[in-house]
Coordinates of C-alpha atoms in Angstrom, one line a residue:
M881 CA 6.3 -6.7 -21.4
M882 CA 4.8 -6.9 -25.4
M883 CA 1.1 -5.8 -24.9
H884 CA 0.7 -2.2 -27.0
G885 CA 0.3 0.3 -24.9
G886 CA -17.1 2.8 -29.5
E887 CA -21.1 2.3 -28.3
P888 CA -20.2 -1.5 -27.7
S889 CA -22.2 -1.1 -23.9
D890 CA -23.7 0.7 -21.2
T891 CA -22.2 -1.7 -18.9
A892 CA -18.5 0.3 -18.4
E893 CA -19.8 3.5 -16.6
T894 CA -17.4 4.1 -14.3
P895 CA -16.5 1.4 -11.8
T896 CA -14.7 1.3 -8.2
R897 CA -11.4 2.5 -9.5
S898 CA -10.1 -1.5 -8.2
A899 CA -11.6 -4.2 -8.0
T900 CA -11.4 -7.1 -5.0
P901 CA -9.7 -9.6 -6.1
S902 CA -10.5 -12.5 -3.1
S903 CA -7.3 -14.2 -1.8
S904 CA -5.9 -17.9 -3.3
A905 CA -3.1 -20.8 -2.4
G906 CA -1.0 -21.3 -5.2
K907 CA -1.8 -20.2 -8.9
G908 CA -5.8 -20.1 -9.0
S909 CA -8.6 -21.7 -7.4
V910 CA -10.3 -23.0 -10.8
L911 CA -14.4 -22.4 -10.8
V912 CA -17.4 -24.7 -11.6
Q913 CA -17.7 -24.3 -15.8
T914 CA -20.6 -24.3 -17.1
P915 CA -20.4 -23.9 -20.9
T916 CA -24.1 -23.4 -21.7
L917 CA -23.7 -20.1 -19.8
Q918 CA -21.0 -18.8 -23.1
R919 CA -22.3 -16.2 -25.2
S920 CA -22.8 -17.0 -29.0
P921 CA -21.9 -15.4 -32.3
T922 CA -26.1 -14.1 -32.8
D923 CA -25.8 -13.0 -29.8
P924 CA -26.4 -9.3 -30.3
E925 CA -24.0 -8.5 -26.9
W926 CA -21.3 -10.7 -28.3
L927 CA -18.4 -8.6 -28.5
T928 CA -19.1 -6.5 -25.7
A929 CA -20.7 -8.8 -22.7
P930 CA -18.7 -9.3 -19.8
P931 CA -17.3 -13.2 -19.0
H932 CA -20.0 -14.3 -16.8
R933 CA -19.8 -14.4 -13.0
V934 CA -16.4 -12.8 -12.9
S935 CA -14.2 -13.0 -10.1
W936 CA -11.0 -11.6 -8.4
Q937 CA -8.3 -14.0 -6.9
R938 CA -4.5 -13.4 -5.9
V939 CA -2.0 -14.9 -7.3
D940 CA 1.8 -15.0 -6.8
G941 CA 0.2 -10.6 -5.8
V942 CA -1.3 -9.6 -8.5
P943 CA -5.2 -10.0 -9.2
F944 CA -7.3 -12.4 -11.9
P945 CA -10.6 -12.4 -13.0
F946 CA -12.0 -16.4 -12.6
S947 CA -15.7 -16.6 -14.6
D948 CA -17.8 -19.7 -14.1
S949 CA -18.6 -19.6 -17.9
D950 CA -15.4 -18.9 -19.7
G951 CA -12.3 -19.7 -17.9
P952 CA -9.7 -20.5 -17.1
A953 CA -10.7 -24.5 -16.5
R954 CA -7.8 -25.7 -15.8
I955 CA -4.2 -24.7 -13.9
T956 CA -1.3 -26.9 -13.7
G957 CA 1.5 -25.5 -12.1
P958 CA 1.9 -21.9 -13.0
I959 CA -0.4 -22.6 -16.4
A960 CA -3.6 -21.6 -16.7
S961 CA -6.0 -22.9 -19.5
G962 CA -8.9 -23.6 -21.2
Y963 CA -10.6 -20.5 -21.9
S964 CA -13.6 -20.2 -23.6
H965 CA -13.7 -19.7 -28.0
T966 CA -15.3 -16.6 -27.1
P967 CA -14.4 -12.7 -27.2
Q968 CA -14.8 -13.1 -23.5
G969 CA -12.5 -16.1 -23.2
A970 CA -10.3 -14.3 -25.2
V971 CA -10.7 -11.0 -22.8
L972 CA -9.6 -13.8 -19.0
A973 CA -6.1 -15.1 -21.7
A974 CA -5.0 -12.6 -22.6
A975 CA -5.7 -10.9 -18.5
H976 CA -3.9 -14.0 -17.7
I977 CA -1.6 -14.9 -19.6
T978 CA 0.0 -11.3 -19.8
F979 CA 0.1 -10.8 -16.2
R980 CA 1.6 -14.2 -15.6
L981 CA 4.3 -13.5 -18.5
T982 CA 4.6 -10.1 -16.5
W983 CA 4.6 -11.6 -12.6
S984 CA 5.5 -14.5 -12.2
P985 CA 8.1 -16.5 -11.2
D986 CA 7.4 -18.9 -13.6
Y987 CA 7.5 -16.8 -16.4
A988 CA 9.4 -18.8 -18.7
A989 CA 6.8 -22.3 -18.4
V990 CA 4.3 -19.7 -19.1
I991 CA 6.2 -18.3 -22.0
D992 CA 6.8 -22.3 -22.8
A993 CA 2.8 -22.8 -23.5
Q994 CA 0.8 -20.3 -23.5
A995 CA 3.2 -18.1 -26.2
K996 CA 2.2 -17.9 -29.7
V997 CA 5.2 -15.6 -30.8
S998 CA 8.5 -15.7 -32.9
A999 CA 12.1 -16.8 -31.9
T1000 CA 12.9 -13.2 -31.5
T1001 CA 10.0 -12.2 -29.6
R1002 CA 10.6 -14.8 -27.5
R1003 CA 13.9 -14.4 -26.4
Q1004 CA 12.8 -11.2 -26.2
L1005 CA 10.5 -12.3 -23.7
L1006 CA 12.8 -14.0 -21.7
V1007 CA 15.0 -11.0 -21.8
A1008 CA 13.2 -8.9 -20.1
R1009 CA 12.5 -11.1 -17.1
D1010 CA 16.0 -12.9 -16.4
H1011 CA 17.3 -9.4 -15.9
G1012 CA 14.2 -7.8 -14.1
A1013 CA 14.6 -9.0 -10.2
T1014 CA 11.9 -10.9 -8.8
V1015 CA 9.2 -8.7 -7.0
D1016 CA 7.8 -9.8 -3.3
P1017 CA 4.5 -10.9 -3.8
A1018 CA 3.3 -8.5 -0.6
V1019 CA 4.5 -5.3 -2.1
L1020 CA 2.8 -6.6 -5.9
A1021 CA -0.5 -6.4 -4.2
Q1022 CA 0.1 -3.2 -2.9
V1023 CA 0.4 -2.2 -6.5
A1024 CA -0.2 -4.0 -8.9
S1025 CA -4.0 -3.1 -10.4
A1026 CA -6.8 -5.4 -11.8
P1027 CA -8.2 -4.3 -14.9
V1028 CA -11.2 -2.5 -14.6
A1029 CA -12.8 -3.2 -18.4
F1030 CA -12.0 -4.0 -21.5
K1031 CA -13.0 -3.5 -25.3
I1032 CA -12.4 -5.7 -27.8
A1033 CA -10.5 -4.5 -30.8
D1034 CA -11.2 -6.9 -33.5
Y1035 CA -12.3 -10.8 -33.5
S1036 CA -12.3 -13.9 -35.4
E1037 CA -12.7 -17.6 -34.7
A1038 CA -8.6 -17.5 -35.0
K1039 CA -7.2 -14.0 -33.1
A1040 CA -8.4 -11.1 -31.6
S1041 CA -6.8 -8.3 -30.1
V1042 CA -8.3 -6.9 -26.4
Y1043 CA -7.5 -3.9 -25.0
L1044 CA -7.8 -3.9 -21.2
A1045 CA -8.1 -0.7 -18.8
F1046 CA -6.6 -0.2 -15.5
P1047 CA -6.7 3.0 -12.7
S1048 CA -3.6 6.1 -14.4
R1049 CA -2.6 8.9 -12.4
G1050 CA -5.6 11.2 -11.4
E1051 CA -8.9 10.4 -12.8
N1052 CA -7.1 8.8 -16.5
F1053 CA -7.5 5.4 -17.0
R1054 CA -4.2 3.9 -19.2
F1055 CA -5.3 1.1 -22.4
A1056 CA -2.8 -2.0 -22.7
A1057 CA -3.3 -3.3 -26.4
V1058 CA -2.8 -7.4 -26.0
P1059 CA -3.1 -10.0 -29.1
V1060 CA -4.0 -13.7 -28.7
V1061 CA -4.8 -16.8 -31.0
W1062 CA -6.6 -19.6 -31.4
D1063 CA -4.0 -22.4 -31.0
E1064 CA -4.7 -26.2 -30.3
G1065 CA -7.4 -25.1 -28.8
D1066 CA -6.7 -22.2 -26.5
W1067 CA -6.3 -18.1 -26.5
K1068 CA -2.7 -17.9 -26.5
F1069 CA -0.3 -14.2 -26.6
S1070 CA 0.7 -13.5 -29.4
D1071 CA 3.1 -10.6 -30.9
E1072 CA 1.2 -10.1 -33.6
W1073 CA -0.7 -6.9 -33.4
D1074 CA -2.7 -5.1 -36.4
P1075 CA -2.1 -1.0 -35.3
A1076 CA -4.7 -0.4 -38.4
S1077 CA -7.4 -2.1 -36.9
A1078 CA -6.0 -1.9 -33.4
P1079 CA -4.7 1.9 -32.8
E1080 CA -2.5 2.2 -29.1
L1081 CA -4.9 4.8 -26.7
P1082 CA -3.6 7.5 -25.4
D1083 CA -5.1 8.0 -21.2
S1084 CA -8.0 9.0 -21.5
P1085 CA -10.2 9.7 -17.8
S1086 CA -13.3 8.2 -20.2
L1087 CA -14.5 4.3 -20.9
S1088 CA -17.0 4.9 -23.6
G1089 CA -17.0 1.8 -25.5
F1090 CA -15.4 0.0 -22.9
T1091 CA -17.2 -3.1 -20.3
S1092 CA -16.5 -3.2 -16.7
L1093 CA -15.0 -6.4 -14.7
R1094 CA -15.8 -5.6 -11.7
E1095 CA -16.8 -7.9 -9.8
Q1096 CA -20.4 -9.7 -10.0
P1097 CA -22.8 -11.3 -7.5

């Protein structure tokens, strides 16, 4: 996959080592969206607050975060879309699209609908998945871990660079860097990563500067 691998918030105290997704049929169940709960650029936590009321569902055996304010607002076949035009929407899109590109048996449809990439990158994504074995969802449920925290490395109305933190070996976390762009009214996966503003991060036991993605009541 094409994922590349501060003091913004006190909410990133070390979370539980894994989220607890709820079971979900099909490709996920959208939550009723309340756009008035979305953050605005004048909010002091604009770049650091988590999506509102995060909950988790398993799709094809893989855990995905859902919010009642920032999306996804629609699920059509294998495509989860309708993310808020906010940093929180960018985080959710980064998690959903990259996980679906990596694990979903419907990866080709996801690439067509939600990857704003060069022809070369598109071929690389297809070849990587075409030559990989399809993993049983029951097996994925045991090995695929949910991101426990995020950090916005760079954000504008046109694009965002997102770090997702995952449990790793021992007490460490590993960090996946995911670029997304705003295109045709939604966030899409991008291959335009700027290592100058968002360098790759080594594994670390610390989540300093990250915001928790734990399930919220």
